PDB file of C-alpha atoms in Angstrom:
ATOM      1  CA  MET A   1       3.397  26.866  -1.310  1.00 66.00           C
ATOM      2  CA  SER A   2       3.843  23.684  -3.353  1.00 86.00           C
ATOM      3  CA  ASN A   3       2.189  20.467  -2.258  1.00 91.00           C
ATOM      4  CA  PRO A   4       4.798  17.690  -1.784  1.00 93.00           C
ATOM      5  CA  GLU A   5       2.113  15.068  -2.427  1.00 94.00           C
ATOM      6  CA  ILE A   6       1.838  16.230  -6.030  1.00 95.00           C
ATOM      7  CA  GLY A   7       4.819  14.942  -7.982  1.00 97.00           C
ATOM      8  CA  LYS A   8       5.183  13.996 -11.606  1.00 98.00           C
ATOM      9  CA  SER A   9       2.364  12.967 -13.899  1.00 98.00           C
ATOM     10  CA  ILE A  10       2.123  10.279 -16.554  1.00 98.00           C
ATOM     11  CA  VAL A  11      -0.695   8.581 -18.456  1.00 98.00           C
ATOM     12  CA  ALA A  12      -0.864   4.944 -17.308  1.00 98.00           C
ATOM     13  CA  ALA A  13      -3.490   2.600 -18.779  1.00 97.00           C
ATOM     14  CA  GLY A  14      -5.224   5.710 -20.105  1.00 97.00           C
ATOM     15  CA  ILE A  15      -5.360   7.404 -16.691  1.00 97.00           C
ATOM     16  CA  ARG A  16      -3.445  10.526 -15.698  1.00 98.00           C
ATOM     17  CA  THR A  17      -1.423   9.237 -12.750  1.00 98.00           C
ATOM     18  CA  ASN A  18       0.343  11.227 -10.031  1.00 98.00           C
ATOM     19  CA  TYR A  19       3.572   9.757  -8.662  1.00 98.00           C
ATOM     20  CA  ILE A  20       6.549  10.660  -6.509  1.00 98.00           C
ATOM     21  CA  GLU A  21      10.011   9.762  -7.788  1.00 98.00           C
ATOM     22  CA  ALA A  22      13.360   9.599  -6.010  1.00 98.00           C
ATOM     23  CA  GLY A  23      16.778   8.054  -6.494  1.00 98.00           C
ATOM     24  CA  THR A  24      19.091   7.748  -9.443  1.00 90.00           C
ATOM     25  CA  PRO A  25      17.895   6.876 -12.969  1.00 91.00           C
ATOM     26  CA  GLY A  26      19.594   3.651 -13.949  1.00 93.00           C
ATOM     27  CA  ALA A  27      19.434   2.225 -10.426  1.00 97.00           C
ATOM     28  CA  PRO A  28      17.202  -0.835  -9.945  1.00 98.00           C
ATOM     29  CA  PRO A  29      13.546   0.264 -10.096  1.00 98.00           C
ATOM     30  CA  LEU A  30      11.451  -0.050  -6.931  1.00 98.00           C
ATOM     31  CA  VAL A  31       7.698   0.594  -6.905  1.00 99.00           C
ATOM     32  CA  LEU A  32       5.942   1.467  -3.635  1.00 98.00           C
ATOM     33  CA  ILE A  33       2.177   0.892  -3.448  1.00 98.00           C
ATOM     34  CA  HIS A  34       0.291   2.613  -0.640  1.00 98.00           C
ATOM     35  CA  GLY A  35      -2.548   1.335   1.529  1.00 97.00           C
ATOM     36  CA  SER A  36      -6.262   2.083   1.283  1.00 96.00           C
ATOM     37  CA  GLY A  37      -6.852   4.560   4.100  1.00 93.00           C
ATOM     38  CA  PRO A  38      -8.757   7.812   3.554  1.00 94.00           C
ATOM     39  CA  GLY A  39      -6.565  10.711   2.504  1.00 92.00           C
ATOM     40  CA  VAL A  40      -3.674   8.422   1.606  1.00 94.00           C
ATOM     41  CA  THR A  41      -1.185   9.278  -1.129  1.00 94.00           C
ATOM     42  CA  GLY A  42       2.060   7.749  -2.265  1.00 97.00           C
ATOM     43  CA  PHE A  43       3.895  10.591  -0.549  1.00 95.00           C
ATOM     44  CA  ALA A  44       1.982  10.326   2.745  1.00 92.00           C
ATOM     45  CA  ASN A  45       2.577   6.593   2.942  1.00 94.00           C
ATOM     46  CA  TRP A  46       6.246   6.494   1.966  1.00 97.00           C
ATOM     47  CA  ASN A  47       7.984   9.844   2.443  1.00 95.00           C
ATOM     48  CA  GLY A  48       9.567   8.728   5.730  1.00 95.00           C
ATOM     49  CA  ILE A  49      11.556   5.918   4.094  1.00 97.00           C
ATOM     50  CA  MET A  50      11.958   7.104   0.501  1.00 98.00           C
ATOM     51  CA  PRO A  51      15.255   8.959   1.144  1.00 97.00           C
ATOM     52  CA  ALA A  52      16.844   5.781   2.533  1.00 98.00           C
ATOM     53  CA  LEU A  53      15.497   3.640  -0.320  1.00 98.00           C
ATOM     54  CA  ALA A  54      16.581   6.234  -2.888  1.00 98.00           C
ATOM     55  CA  GLU A  55      20.220   5.636  -1.947  1.00 97.00           C
ATOM     56  CA  HIS A  56      19.943   2.178  -3.537  1.00 97.00           C
ATOM     57  CA  PHE A  57      17.028   2.293  -5.985  1.00 98.00           C
ATOM     58  CA  HIS A  58      15.156   4.395  -8.504  1.00 98.00           C
ATOM     59  CA  VAL A  59      11.959   4.717  -6.483  1.00 98.00           C
ATOM     60  CA  PHE A  60       8.438   5.344  -7.785  1.00 98.00           C
ATOM     61  CA  ALA A  61       5.405   5.837  -5.524  1.00 98.00           C
ATOM     62  CA  PRO A  62       2.202   6.268  -7.551  1.00 98.00           C
ATOM     63  CA  ASP A  63      -1.251   7.236  -6.347  1.00 98.00           C
ATOM     64  CA  MET A  64      -3.440   4.344  -7.444  1.00 98.00           C
ATOM     65  CA  VAL A  65      -6.758   5.138  -9.135  1.00 96.00           C
ATOM     66  CA  GLY A  66      -9.275   6.259  -6.521  1.00 94.00           C
ATOM     67  CA  PHE A  67      -6.593   7.665  -4.226  1.00 95.00           C
ATOM     68  CA  GLY A  68      -4.599  10.860  -3.942  1.00 93.00           C
ATOM     69  CA  TYR A  69      -4.059  13.064  -6.961  1.00 94.00           C
ATOM     70  CA  THR A  70      -4.501  10.499  -9.731  1.00 96.00           C
ATOM     71  CA  ASP A  71      -7.494  11.123 -12.001  1.00 95.00           C
ATOM     72  CA  VAL A  72     -10.648   9.105 -11.370  1.00 93.00           C
ATOM     73  CA  PRO A  73     -12.494   8.652 -14.668  1.00 89.00           C
ATOM     74  CA  ASP A  74     -16.269   8.961 -14.285  1.00 85.00           C
ATOM     75  CA  ASP A  75     -16.884   5.912 -16.430  1.00 86.00           C
ATOM     76  CA  ILE A  76     -15.249   3.413 -14.059  1.00 88.00           C
ATOM     77  CA  ALA A  77     -18.140   1.105 -13.184  1.00 81.00           C
ATOM     78  CA  ASP A  78     -16.317  -0.844 -10.509  1.00 90.00           C
ATOM     79  CA  PHE A  79     -12.957  -0.819  -8.780  1.00 95.00           C
ATOM     80  CA  THR A  80     -11.581  -4.345  -8.841  1.00 96.00           C
ATOM     81  CA  LEU A  81      -8.272  -6.113  -8.409  1.00 98.00           C
ATOM     82  CA  ASP A  82      -8.190  -6.703 -12.170  1.00 97.00           C
ATOM     83  CA  PHE A  83      -8.606  -2.969 -12.768  1.00 97.00           C
ATOM     84  CA  TRP A  84      -5.867  -1.969 -10.327  1.00 98.00           C
ATOM     85  CA  VAL A  85      -3.447  -4.606 -11.660  1.00 98.00           C
ATOM     86  CA  GLY A  86      -4.047  -3.171 -15.131  1.00 98.00           C
ATOM     87  CA  HIS A  87      -3.298   0.308 -13.821  1.00 98.00           C
ATOM     88  CA  ILE A  88      -0.001  -0.577 -12.130  1.00 98.00           C
ATOM     89  CA  VAL A  89       1.194  -2.652 -15.095  1.00 98.00           C
ATOM     90  CA  GLY A  90       0.241   0.290 -17.315  1.00 98.00           C
ATOM     91  CA  PHE A  91       2.315   2.503 -15.017  1.00 98.00           C
ATOM     92  CA  LEU A  92       5.352   0.258 -15.545  1.00 98.00           C
ATOM     93  CA  ASP A  93       4.763   0.292 -19.298  1.00 98.00           C
ATOM     94  CA  ALA A  94       4.407   4.080 -19.420  1.00 98.00           C
ATOM     95  CA  LEU A  95       7.747   4.509 -17.642  1.00 98.00           C
ATOM     96  CA  GLY A  96       9.463   1.846 -19.741  1.00 98.00           C
ATOM     97  CA  ILE A  97      10.112  -0.390 -16.717  1.00 98.00           C
ATOM     98  CA  GLU A  98      10.302  -4.004 -17.788  1.00 98.00           C
ATOM     99  CA  ARG A  99      10.911  -5.452 -14.323  1.00 98.00           C
ATOM    100  CA  ALA A 100      10.841  -3.933 -10.833  1.00 98.00           C
ATOM    101  CA  SER A 101      10.784  -4.821  -7.184  1.00 98.00           C
ATOM    102  CA  PHE A 102       7.749  -3.832  -5.114  1.00 98.00           C
ATOM    103  CA  ILE A 103       6.860  -2.875  -1.569  1.00 98.00           C
ATOM    104  CA  GLY A 104       3.126  -3.042  -0.913  1.00 98.00           C
ATOM    105  CA  ASN A 105       1.359  -1.730   2.178  1.00 98.00           C
ATOM    106  CA  SER A 106      -1.945  -3.403   3.152  1.00 98.00           C
ATOM    107  CA  TYR A 107      -4.149  -2.998   0.026  1.00 98.00           C
ATOM    108  CA  GLY A 108      -0.906  -2.268  -1.841  1.00 98.00           C
ATOM    109  CA  GLY A 109       0.489  -5.582  -0.611  1.00 98.00           C
ATOM    110  CA  GLY A 110      -2.488  -7.415  -2.048  1.00 98.00           C
ATOM    111  CA  LEU A 111      -1.942  -5.593  -5.327  1.00 98.00           C
ATOM    112  CA  SER A 112       1.810  -6.338  -5.369  1.00 98.00           C
ATOM    113  CA  LEU A 113       1.063 -10.003  -4.705  1.00 98.00           C
ATOM    114  CA  ALA A 114      -1.425 -10.097  -7.581  1.00 98.00           C
ATOM    115  CA  VAL A 115       1.126  -8.596  -9.965  1.00 98.00           C
ATOM    116  CA  ALA A 116       3.712 -11.186  -8.878  1.00 98.00           C
ATOM    117  CA  ALA A 117       1.199 -13.975  -9.511  1.00 98.00           C
ATOM    118  CA  ARG A 118      -0.163 -12.707 -12.831  1.00 98.00           C
ATOM    119  CA  HIS A 119       2.910 -11.044 -14.341  1.00 98.00           C
ATOM    120  CA  PRO A 120       5.915 -12.937 -12.913  1.00 98.00           C
ATOM    121  CA  ASP A 121       8.228 -11.511 -15.570  1.00 98.00           C
ATOM    122  CA  ARG A 122       7.599  -7.978 -14.237  1.00 98.00           C
ATOM    123  CA  VAL A 123       8.474  -8.645 -10.563  1.00 98.00           C
ATOM    124  CA  ALA A 124      12.031  -9.183  -9.341  1.00 98.00           C
ATOM    125  CA  ARG A 125      11.357  -9.248  -5.582  1.00 98.00           C
ATOM    126  CA  PHE A 126       8.538  -7.994  -3.409  1.00 98.00           C
ATOM    127  CA  VAL A 127       7.829  -6.977   0.163  1.00 98.00           C
ATOM    128  CA  LEU A 128       4.414  -7.484   1.747  1.00 98.00           C
ATOM    129  CA  MET A 129       3.840  -5.049   4.603  1.00 98.00           C
ATOM    130  CA  GLY A 130       0.701  -5.615   6.681  1.00 98.00           C
ATOM    131  CA  ALA A 131      -0.624  -7.006   3.438  1.00 98.00           C
ATOM    132  CA  ALA A 132      -4.048  -8.048   2.265  1.00 98.00           C
ATOM    133  CA  GLY A 133      -4.221 -10.604  -0.538  1.00 98.00           C
ATOM    134  CA  LEU A 134      -5.648 -13.618   1.305  1.00 98.00           C
ATOM    135  CA  LYS A 135      -9.218 -14.154   2.414  1.00 98.00           C
ATOM    136  CA  PHE A 136      -9.779 -13.369   6.093  1.00 98.00           C
ATOM    137  CA  GLU A 137     -12.652 -12.166   8.223  1.00 98.00           C
ATOM    138  CA  MET A 138     -12.834  -8.393   8.032  1.00 97.00           C
ATOM    139  CA  SER A 139     -11.530  -6.764  11.199  1.00 97.00           C
ATOM    140  CA  ASP A 140     -13.370  -3.989  13.004  1.00 96.00           C
ATOM    141  CA  GLY A 141     -10.344  -1.798  12.272  1.00 96.00           C
ATOM    142  CA  LEU A 142     -10.559  -2.314   8.530  1.00 97.00           C
ATOM    143  CA  ARG A 143     -14.320  -1.821   8.601  1.00 96.00           C
ATOM    144  CA  ASP A 144     -13.688   1.579  10.207  1.00 95.00           C
ATOM    145  CA  VAL A 145     -11.089   2.430   7.550  1.00 95.00           C
ATOM    146  CA  TRP A 146     -13.336   1.663   4.604  1.00 96.00           C
ATOM    147  CA  GLY A 147     -16.440   3.147   6.250  1.00 95.00           C
ATOM    148  CA  TYR A 148     -14.720   6.420   7.175  1.00 95.00           C
ATOM    149  CA  GLU A 149     -16.806   9.602   7.278  1.00 94.00           C
ATOM    150  CA  PRO A 150     -14.745  12.826   7.174  1.00 94.00           C
ATOM    151  CA  SER A 151     -14.029  14.713  10.383  1.00 94.00           C
ATOM    152  CA  GLU A 152     -10.850  15.539  12.251  1.00 95.00           C
ATOM    153  CA  ALA A 153     -12.046  13.474  15.231  1.00 95.00           C
ATOM    154  CA  ASN A 154     -12.763  10.444  13.050  1.00 95.00           C
ATOM    155  CA  MET A 155      -9.398  10.777  11.308  1.00 94.00           C
ATOM    156  CA  ARG A 156      -7.550  10.967  14.635  1.00 95.00           C
ATOM    157  CA  LYS A 157      -9.368   7.873  15.920  1.00 94.00           C
ATOM    158  CA  LEU A 158      -8.540   6.040  12.708  1.00 93.00           C
ATOM    159  CA  MET A 159      -4.855   6.988  12.741  1.00 92.00           C
ATOM    160  CA  GLU A 160      -4.603   5.898  16.382  1.00 93.00           C
ATOM    161  CA  THR A 161      -6.024   2.528  15.325  1.00 93.00           C
ATOM    162  CA  PHE A 162      -3.209   2.171  12.797  1.00 93.00           C
ATOM    163  CA  ALA A 163      -0.429   2.685  15.347  1.00 94.00           C
ATOM    164  CA  TYR A 164       0.340   0.544  18.404  1.00 96.00           C
ATOM    165  CA  ASN A 165       1.589   3.675  20.166  1.00 93.00           C
ATOM    166  CA  PRO A 166      -1.030   6.425  19.674  1.00 90.00           C
ATOM    167  CA  ALA A 167       1.547   9.056  20.623  1.00 90.00           C
ATOM    168  CA  LEU A 168       2.999   8.603  17.131  1.00 90.00           C
ATOM    169  CA  VAL A 169      -0.150  10.169  15.699  1.00 91.00           C
ATOM    170  CA  THR A 170       0.726  13.849  15.568  1.00 91.00           C
ATOM    171  CA  ASP A 171      -1.600  16.753  14.893  1.00 93.00           C
ATOM    172  CA  ALA A 172       0.258  17.273  11.611  1.00 88.00           C
ATOM    173  CA  ILE A 173      -0.497  13.720  10.442  1.00 88.00           C
ATOM    174  CA  VAL A 174      -4.159  14.017  11.383  1.00 92.00           C
ATOM    175  CA  LEU A 175      -4.561  17.415   9.724  1.00 90.00           C
ATOM    176  CA  SER A 176      -2.740  16.361   6.559  1.00 86.00           C
ATOM    177  CA  ARG A 177      -4.811  13.220   6.103  1.00 90.00           C
ATOM    178  CA  HIS A 178      -8.060  14.969   7.030  1.00 92.00           C
ATOM    179  CA  ASN A 179      -7.451  17.819   4.596  1.00 89.00           C
ATOM    180  CA  ALA A 180      -6.642  15.303   1.850  1.00 88.00           C
ATOM    181  CA  SER A 181      -9.842  13.386   2.590  1.00 92.00           C
ATOM    182  CA  ILE A 182     -12.039  16.477   2.155  1.00 92.00           C
ATOM    183  CA  ARG A 183     -10.581  17.806  -1.093  1.00 90.00           C
ATOM    184  CA  PRO A 184     -13.369  18.363  -3.644  1.00 90.00           C
ATOM    185  CA  GLY A 185     -14.436  14.985  -4.992  1.00 88.00           C
ATOM    186  CA  SER A 186     -12.049  13.024  -2.759  1.00 89.00           C
ATOM    187  CA  HIS A 187     -14.559  11.450  -0.380  1.00 90.00           C
ATOM    188  CA  GLU A 188     -16.982  10.781  -3.221  1.00 89.00           C
ATOM    189  CA  ALA A 189     -14.232   8.834  -4.997  1.00 89.00           C
ATOM    190  CA  TYR A 190     -13.192   7.049  -1.796  1.00 92.00           C
ATOM    191  CA  SER A 191     -16.780   5.999  -1.107  1.00 91.00           C
ATOM    192  CA  ARG A 192     -16.877   4.245  -4.491  1.00 91.00           C
ATOM    193  CA  LEU A 193     -13.847   2.055  -3.763  1.00 94.00           C
ATOM    194  CA  PHE A 194     -15.089  -0.347  -1.092  1.00 95.00           C
ATOM    195  CA  PRO A 195     -18.882  -0.163  -0.814  1.00 93.00           C
ATOM    196  CA  GLU A 196     -20.990  -2.686   1.051  1.00 94.00           C
ATOM    197  CA  PRO A 197     -20.868  -5.621   1.304  1.00 95.00           C
ATOM    198  CA  ARG A 198     -17.308  -4.857   2.397  1.00 96.00           C
ATOM    199  CA  GLN A 199     -16.360  -8.450   3.185  1.00 98.00           C
ATOM    200  CA  ALA A 200     -16.935  -9.230  -0.492  1.00 97.00           C
ATOM    201  CA  ARG A 201     -14.683  -6.271  -1.414  1.00 96.00           C
ATOM    202  CA  LEU A 202     -11.962  -7.625   0.853  1.00 98.00           C
ATOM    203  CA  ASP A 203     -12.332 -11.105  -0.628  1.00 98.00           C
ATOM    204  CA  GLY A 204     -12.027  -9.477  -4.057  1.00 98.00           C
ATOM    205  CA  LEU A 205      -8.482  -8.362  -3.209  1.00 98.00           C
ATOM    206  CA  ALA A 206      -7.420 -11.964  -2.568  1.00 98.00           C
ATOM    207  CA  THR A 207      -5.259 -14.030  -4.897  1.00 98.00           C
ATOM    208  CA  PRO A 208      -6.091 -17.773  -4.973  1.00 98.00           C
ATOM    209  CA  GLU A 209      -3.828 -19.707  -2.626  1.00 98.00           C
ATOM    210  CA  SER A 210      -2.723 -22.045  -5.428  1.00 98.00           C
ATOM    211  CA  ASP A 211      -1.569 -19.018  -7.432  1.00 98.00           C
ATOM    212  CA  ILE A 212       0.305 -17.631  -4.414  1.00 98.00           C
ATOM    213  CA  ALA A 213       2.074 -20.958  -3.929  1.00 98.00           C
ATOM    214  CA  ALA A 214       3.212 -20.855  -7.570  1.00 98.00           C
ATOM    215  CA  ILE A 215       4.936 -17.445  -7.255  1.00 98.00           C
ATOM    216  CA  SER A 216       8.657 -17.758  -7.909  1.00 97.00           C
ATOM    217  CA  ALA A 217       9.834 -14.251  -6.986  1.00 98.00           C
ATOM    218  CA  PRO A 218      11.482 -13.946  -3.554  1.00 98.00           C
ATOM    219  CA  ALA A 219       9.179 -12.369  -0.970  1.00 98.00           C
ATOM    220  CA  LEU A 220       9.737 -10.637   2.353  1.00 98.00           C
ATOM    221  CA  ILE A 221       6.707 -10.587   4.646  1.00 98.00           C
ATOM    222  CA  ILE A 222       6.676  -7.850   7.304  1.00 98.00           C
ATOM    223  CA  HIS A 223       3.895  -7.470   9.845  1.00 98.00           C
ATOM    224  CA  GLY A 224       3.150  -5.799  13.162  1.00 98.00           C
ATOM    225  CA  ARG A 225       2.192  -8.292  15.846  1.00 98.00           C
ATOM    226  CA  GLU A 226      -0.472  -5.951  17.230  1.00 98.00           C
ATOM    227  CA  ASP A 227      -1.954  -5.038  13.834  1.00 98.00           C
ATOM    228  CA  VAL A 228      -5.744  -4.655  14.267  1.00 97.00           C
ATOM    229  CA  ILE A 229      -6.391  -3.829  10.590  1.00 97.00           C
ATOM    230  CA  VAL A 230      -4.896  -6.969   9.004  1.00 98.00           C
ATOM    231  CA  PRO A 231      -4.285  -9.611  11.701  1.00 98.00           C
ATOM    232  CA  VAL A 232      -0.802 -11.097  11.971  1.00 98.00           C
ATOM    233  CA  ASP A 233      -2.208 -14.554  11.218  1.00 98.00           C
ATOM    234  CA  VAL A 234      -2.420 -13.468   7.573  1.00 98.00           C
ATOM    235  CA  ALA A 235       1.374 -13.012   7.531  1.00 98.00           C
ATOM    236  CA  TYR A 236       1.920 -16.536   8.844  1.00 98.00           C
ATOM    237  CA  ARG A 237      -0.367 -17.874   6.122  1.00 98.00           C
ATOM    238  CA  PHE A 238       1.617 -15.977   3.488  1.00 98.00           C
ATOM    239  CA  SER A 239       4.814 -17.442   4.922  1.00 98.00           C
ATOM    240  CA  ALA A 240       3.460 -20.967   4.566  1.00 98.00           C
ATOM    241  CA  LEU A 241       2.300 -20.384   0.974  1.00 98.00           C
ATOM    242  CA  LEU A 242       5.203 -18.426  -0.518  1.00 98.00           C
ATOM    243  CA  LYS A 243       8.011 -20.880  -1.153  1.00 97.00           C
ATOM    244  CA  HIS A 244      10.803 -18.308  -1.510  1.00 98.00           C
ATOM    245  CA  SER A 245       9.915 -16.127   1.464  1.00 98.00           C
ATOM    246  CA  GLU A 246      11.076 -14.925   4.826  1.00 98.00           C
ATOM    247  CA  LEU A 247       8.931 -13.463   7.597  1.00 98.00           C
ATOM    248  CA  HIS A 248       9.686 -10.643  10.013  1.00 98.00           C
ATOM    249  CA  VAL A 249       7.165  -9.835  12.757  1.00 98.00           C
ATOM    250  CA  PHE A 250       7.628  -6.661  14.801  1.00 98.00           C
ATOM    251  CA  GLY A 251       6.382  -6.775  18.384  1.00 98.00           C
ATOM    252  CA  GLU A 252       4.727  -3.706  19.903  1.00 97.00           C
ATOM    253  CA  CYS A 253       3.794  -2.615  16.399  1.00 98.00           C
ATOM    254  CA  GLY A 254       0.513  -2.054  14.616  1.00 97.00           C
ATOM    255  CA  HIS A 255      -0.288  -1.520  10.944  1.00 97.00           C
ATOM    256  CA  TRP A 256       2.345   1.177  10.313  1.00 92.00           C
ATOM    257  CA  THR A 257       5.614  -0.772  10.401  1.00 96.00           C
ATOM    258  CA  GLN A 258       7.370   1.685   8.065  1.00 96.00           C
ATOM    259  CA  ILE A 259       6.569   4.498  10.520  1.00 93.00           C
ATOM    260  CA  GLU A 260       6.494   2.729  13.886  1.00 95.00           C
ATOM    261  CA  LYS A 261       9.702   0.736  13.283  1.00 97.00           C
ATOM    262  CA  ARG A 262      11.172   2.947  10.580  1.00 97.00           C
ATOM    263  CA  ASP A 263      14.907   2.383  11.102  1.00 97.00           C
ATOM    264  CA  ARG A 264      14.663  -1.355  11.642  1.00 98.00           C
ATOM    265  CA  PHE A 265      12.263  -1.644   8.710  1.00 98.00           C
ATOM    266  CA  VAL A 266      14.861  -0.084   6.418  1.00 98.00           C
ATOM    267  CA  GLU A 267      17.602  -2.323   7.844  1.00 98.00           C
ATOM    268  CA  VAL A 268      15.553  -5.415   7.000  1.00 98.00           C
ATOM    269  CA  VAL A 269      14.171  -4.354   3.623  1.00 98.00           C
ATOM    270  CA  ILE A 270      17.239  -2.972   1.830  1.00 98.00           C
ATOM    271  CA  PRO A 271      19.456  -6.092   2.198  1.00 98.00           C
ATOM    272  CA  PHE A 272      16.535  -8.250   1.031  1.00 98.00           C
ATOM    273  CA  LEU A 273      15.859  -6.140  -2.040  1.00 98.00           C
ATOM    274  CA  THR A 274      19.543  -5.840  -2.993  1.00 97.00           C
ATOM    275  CA  ALA A 275      20.310  -9.567  -2.553  1.00 93.00           C
ATOM    276  CA  GLY A 276      21.184 -11.711  -5.511  1.00 66.00           C
TER     277      GLY A 276
END
């Protein structure tokens, strides 16, 4: 039985990179960057909305280095924002994409923001979804995410932290993410990503506020009001800093807006990304 999380493969910035692709070649390119939870992949994070997005865009969802089925070179001394920006820009280069729109989830939002700030010519529009990218005091929820130790019970507890309504966390989701987190070498790689002191690692994902304020690409900020991983206050701060932005806050929603509010999420995101 084939694994849907394993898609195409390309060498990006010298690293063999796994990615999922959907949509029509020639349509506007859209890059989806996943969050930083254990067992996450591009497919796991985005498969629920990719079919809807693929009707309008040529969609690419890579596994960033340290996650999923992308190679993790042994000689990487440290995982930093600079390193990950280099990887995603290398991914664009490898695919011949000069300019794309982005949707970034949590860690992926911080990465999308950094690309928009550092490589403005490569970013048409971007969506921040429960995004990191500003300095804030690490939440207990995020500390649990980055300090995860593999077990089905721990994975279930973690997934229920992500969602406002724990009933959304099915056995299938828990089992899929748990199995991904215990693949040979997976937890060892994950443990290297955000070691202690974790507050410093979180601060390392932040883009300076002056650089955020200088971003010219239009931005859509989406956040769950009850998010206990990245507090909603971060979204309001993004809204104040990003000149060309709009903000949408979902009530009764945690960190999984693309899952918890799937249909409404798509209704908000597609008109924004196809505008102008």
